PDB file of C-alpha atoms in Angstrom:
ATOM      1  CA  MET A   1      -2.703  -2.878  25.686  1.00 48.00           C
ATOM      2  CA  ASP A   2      -5.329  -5.426  25.529  1.00 51.00           C
ATOM      3  CA  ALA A   3      -4.461  -8.912  26.516  1.00 50.00           C
ATOM      4  CA  PHE A   4      -5.902 -10.265  23.372  1.00 53.00           C
ATOM      5  CA  ALA A   5      -5.098  -7.803  20.805  1.00 59.00           C
ATOM      6  CA  ASP A   6      -4.491  -8.997  17.400  1.00 69.00           C
ATOM      7  CA  PRO A   7      -1.295  -6.790  16.244  1.00 68.00           C
ATOM      8  CA  GLU A   8      -2.226  -8.335  12.606  1.00 78.00           C
ATOM      9  CA  LEU A   9      -5.677  -6.350  12.654  1.00 81.00           C
ATOM     10  CA  GLU A  10      -4.098  -3.349  14.705  1.00 84.00           C
ATOM     11  CA  SER A  11      -1.752  -3.042  12.118  1.00 86.00           C
ATOM     12  CA  LEU A  12      -4.227  -3.531   9.086  1.00 87.00           C
ATOM     13  CA  LYS A  13      -6.960  -0.951  10.860  1.00 88.00           C
ATOM     14  CA  LEU A  14      -3.786   1.973  11.264  1.00 87.00           C
ATOM     15  CA  ALA A  15      -2.719   1.449   7.436  1.00 86.00           C
ATOM     16  CA  VAL A  16      -6.572   1.764   6.672  1.00 87.00           C
ATOM     17  CA  ALA A  17      -6.709   4.876   8.765  1.00 85.00           C
ATOM     18  CA  LEU A  18      -3.461   6.046   7.108  1.00 84.00           C
ATOM     19  CA  TYR A  19      -4.509   5.752   3.616  1.00 82.00           C
ATOM     20  CA  GLY A  20      -8.117   6.970   4.169  1.00 80.00           C
ATOM     21  CA  LEU A  21      -6.589  10.671   6.149  1.00 78.00           C
ATOM     22  CA  ARG A  22      -4.385  10.702   3.235  1.00 76.00           C
ATOM     23  CA  ARG A  23      -7.054  10.550   0.563  1.00 73.00           C
ATOM     24  CA  LYS A  24      -9.066  13.034   2.603  1.00 77.00           C
ATOM     25  CA  ARG A  25      -6.148  15.165   2.759  1.00 74.00           C
ATOM     26  CA  ASP A  26      -5.740  15.543  -0.858  1.00 70.00           C
ATOM     27  CA  PHE A  27      -9.658  15.621  -1.614  1.00 69.00           C
ATOM     28  CA  ALA A  28      -9.811  18.544   1.172  1.00 71.00           C
ATOM     29  CA  GLY A  29      -6.704  20.675  -0.701  1.00 65.00           C
ATOM     30  CA  ALA A  30      -8.290  19.723  -4.078  1.00 62.00           C
ATOM     31  CA  ARG A  31      -4.724  19.360  -5.862  1.00 62.00           C
ATOM     32  CA  ARG A  32      -4.187  15.912  -6.164  1.00 62.00           C
ATOM     33  CA  GLY A  33      -0.669  14.321  -5.888  1.00 59.00           C
ATOM     34  CA  LEU A  34       0.254  17.868  -4.332  1.00 61.00           C
ATOM     35  CA  PHE A  35       1.632  16.145  -1.508  1.00 64.00           C
ATOM     36  CA  GLY A  36       2.307  12.944  -2.877  1.00 68.00           C
ATOM     37  CA  GLU A  37       4.382  10.200  -1.255  1.00 83.00           C
ATOM     38  CA  PRO A  38       3.840   7.385  -4.103  1.00 86.00           C
ATOM     39  CA  GLY A  39       5.976   5.004  -2.391  1.00 90.00           C
ATOM     40  CA  TRP A  40       4.190   5.034   0.800  1.00 90.00           C
ATOM     41  CA  ASP A  41       0.815   5.002  -1.103  1.00 88.00           C
ATOM     42  CA  ILE A  42       1.395   2.093  -2.798  1.00 91.00           C
ATOM     43  CA  LEU A  43       2.833  -0.060   0.004  1.00 93.00           C
ATOM     44  CA  LEU A  44       0.069   0.874   2.204  1.00 91.00           C
ATOM     45  CA  ASP A  45      -2.267   0.022  -0.432  1.00 91.00           C
ATOM     46  CA  LEU A  46      -0.819  -3.540  -0.771  1.00 94.00           C
ATOM     47  CA  TYR A  47      -0.276  -3.822   2.894  1.00 93.00           C
ATOM     48  CA  ILE A  48      -4.256  -3.320   2.790  1.00 93.00           C
ATOM     49  CA  ALA A  49      -4.853  -5.809   0.328  1.00 93.00           C
ATOM     50  CA  ASP A  50      -2.578  -8.672   1.591  1.00 93.00           C
ATOM     51  CA  ARG A  51      -4.300  -8.391   4.901  1.00 92.00           C
ATOM     52  CA  ARG A  52      -7.813  -8.289   3.548  1.00 92.00           C
ATOM     53  CA  ARG A  53      -6.912 -10.959   0.884  1.00 93.00           C
ATOM     54  CA  THR A  54      -7.438  -9.352  -2.142  1.00 92.00           C
ATOM     55  CA  GLU A  55      -5.408  -8.523  -5.297  1.00 91.00           C
ATOM     56  CA  VAL A  56      -4.587  -5.097  -6.654  1.00 91.00           C
ATOM     57  CA  GLN A  57      -4.170  -4.758 -10.602  1.00 89.00           C
ATOM     58  CA  VAL A  58      -1.137  -2.222 -11.476  1.00 87.00           C
ATOM     59  CA  SER A  59      -3.696   0.062 -13.283  1.00 80.00           C
ATOM     60  CA  SER A  60      -5.693   0.369  -9.961  1.00 83.00           C
ATOM     61  CA  VAL A  61      -2.528   1.337  -8.055  1.00 78.00           C
ATOM     62  CA  CYS A  62      -1.856   4.172 -10.725  1.00 64.00           C
ATOM     63  CA  LEU A  63      -5.604   5.638 -10.167  1.00 65.00           C
ATOM     64  CA  ASP A  64      -5.758   5.386  -6.456  1.00 68.00           C
ATOM     65  CA  ALA A  65      -2.475   7.133  -6.148  1.00 67.00           C
ATOM     66  CA  GLY A  66      -3.621  10.411  -7.458  1.00 70.00           C
ATOM     67  CA  VAL A  67      -0.400  11.282  -9.859  1.00 75.00           C
ATOM     68  CA  PRO A  68       0.569  10.268 -13.462  1.00 80.00           C
ATOM     69  CA  SER A  69       0.595   7.089 -14.310  1.00 83.00           C
ATOM     70  CA  THR A  70       4.321   7.360 -15.065  1.00 88.00           C
ATOM     71  CA  THR A  71       4.810   8.424 -11.814  1.00 86.00           C
ATOM     72  CA  ILE A  72       3.529   5.089  -9.996  1.00 87.00           C
ATOM     73  CA  LEU A  73       5.179   2.786 -12.656  1.00 90.00           C
ATOM     74  CA  ARG A  74       8.832   4.587 -11.910  1.00 93.00           C
ATOM     75  CA  TRP A  75       7.663   4.036  -8.357  1.00 92.00           C
ATOM     76  CA  ILE A  76       6.333   0.362  -8.754  1.00 93.00           C
ATOM     77  CA  ALA A  77       9.662  -0.155 -10.410  1.00 95.00           C
ATOM     78  CA  ARG A  78      12.028   1.027  -7.458  1.00 95.00           C
ATOM     79  CA  LEU A  79      10.011  -1.199  -5.130  1.00 96.00           C
ATOM     80  CA  GLU A  80      10.183  -4.421  -7.210  1.00 96.00           C
ATOM     81  CA  GLN A  81      14.062  -3.532  -7.293  1.00 96.00           C
ATOM     82  CA  GLU A  82      14.455  -3.015  -3.725  1.00 96.00           C
ATOM     83  CA  GLY A  83      12.877  -6.438  -2.662  1.00 97.00           C
ATOM     84  CA  LEU A  84       9.690  -5.147  -1.103  1.00 97.00           C
ATOM     85  CA  ILE A  85       6.716  -5.511  -4.336  1.00 97.00           C
ATOM     86  CA  TYR A  86       6.605  -7.784  -7.057  1.00 96.00           C
ATOM     87  CA  ARG A  87       4.279  -8.076 -10.401  1.00 94.00           C
ATOM     88  CA  ILE A  88       2.183 -11.215 -11.467  1.00 92.00           C
ATOM     89  CA  ALA A  89       0.773 -11.678 -14.566  1.00 90.00           C
ATOM     90  CA  ASP A  90      -3.189 -13.183 -13.975  1.00 84.00           C
ATOM     91  CA  ASN A  91      -3.421 -16.793 -15.520  1.00 86.00           C
ATOM     92  CA  ALA A  92      -6.823 -15.882 -16.996  1.00 85.00           C
ATOM     93  CA  ASP A  93      -5.889 -12.629 -18.694  1.00 84.00           C
ATOM     94  CA  ALA A  94      -2.264 -11.716 -19.628  1.00 80.00           C
ATOM     95  CA  ARG A  95      -2.921  -8.561 -20.210  1.00 83.00           C
ATOM     96  CA  ARG A  96      -3.668  -8.008 -16.608  1.00 87.00           C
ATOM     97  CA  ARG A  97      -0.983  -8.004 -14.074  1.00 91.00           C
ATOM     98  CA  TYR A  98      -1.240  -7.591 -10.386  1.00 93.00           C
ATOM     99  CA  VAL A  99       1.311  -6.318  -7.365  1.00 95.00           C
ATOM    100  CA  ARG A 100       1.886  -7.899  -4.440  1.00 95.00           C
ATOM    101  CA  LEU A 101       3.762  -7.630  -1.209  1.00 96.00           C
ATOM    102  CA  THR A 102       7.099 -10.126  -0.786  1.00 97.00           C
ATOM    103  CA  ALA A 103       7.857 -11.267   2.393  1.00 96.00           C
ATOM    104  CA  GLU A 104      10.089  -8.793   3.134  1.00 97.00           C
ATOM    105  CA  GLY A 105       7.473  -5.866   2.142  1.00 96.00           C
ATOM    106  CA  HIS A 106       5.301  -6.858   4.587  1.00 94.00           C
ATOM    107  CA  GLU A 107       7.517  -7.585   7.293  1.00 93.00           C
ATOM    108  CA  MET A 108       8.924  -3.826   6.563  1.00 93.00           C
ATOM    109  CA  MET A 109       5.312  -2.535   6.938  1.00 92.00           C
ATOM    110  CA  ARG A 110       4.221  -4.558  10.006  1.00 90.00           C
ATOM    111  CA  ASN A 111       7.390  -2.797  11.738  1.00 89.00           C
ATOM    112  CA  ILE A 112       6.942   0.590  10.446  1.00 90.00           C
ATOM    113  CA  LEU A 113       3.132   0.510  11.452  1.00 90.00           C
ATOM    114  CA  ARG A 114       3.942  -1.235  14.545  1.00 86.00           C
ATOM    115  CA  ALA A 115       6.197   1.591  15.709  1.00 87.00           C
ATOM    116  CA  ILE A 116       3.811   4.278  14.306  1.00 86.00           C
ATOM    117  CA  ALA A 117       1.258   2.619  16.933  1.00 83.00           C
ATOM    118  CA  GLY A 118       3.413   2.849  19.610  1.00 80.00           C
ATOM    119  CA  GLY A 119       3.923   6.366  19.677  1.00 69.00           C
ATOM    120  CA  LEU A 120       0.214   7.054  19.454  1.00 59.00           C
ATOM    121  CA  PRO A 121      -1.070   8.496  22.657  1.00 57.00           C
ATOM    122  CA  GLY A 122      -3.809   6.110  23.909  1.00 51.00           C
TER     123      GLY A 122
END
């Protein structure tokens, strides 16, 4: 491994690649949500957003996952109960809510992505 490699950047690249592959698989199979792992999709999406310093709205999570919004909302509640994510209201528009990783969620995702990267050849 390169002595100057940035582990955070490498984790982001891996998360983007994994998220993209999941979308390609769903598109190629022509049956969105068939191979669903909504919890993993949400965590990947939020990890990517966190590293890019962008916000993710609850409604965006629902659309991107390709499964019914009721399923995603249940998963958001579960991930919240696990202490991995939290919701926050938009100060400018009370109807809009954002979802973010907690510090624990971020650390868990970083550890998982490092473990996956460590198991990959190359």
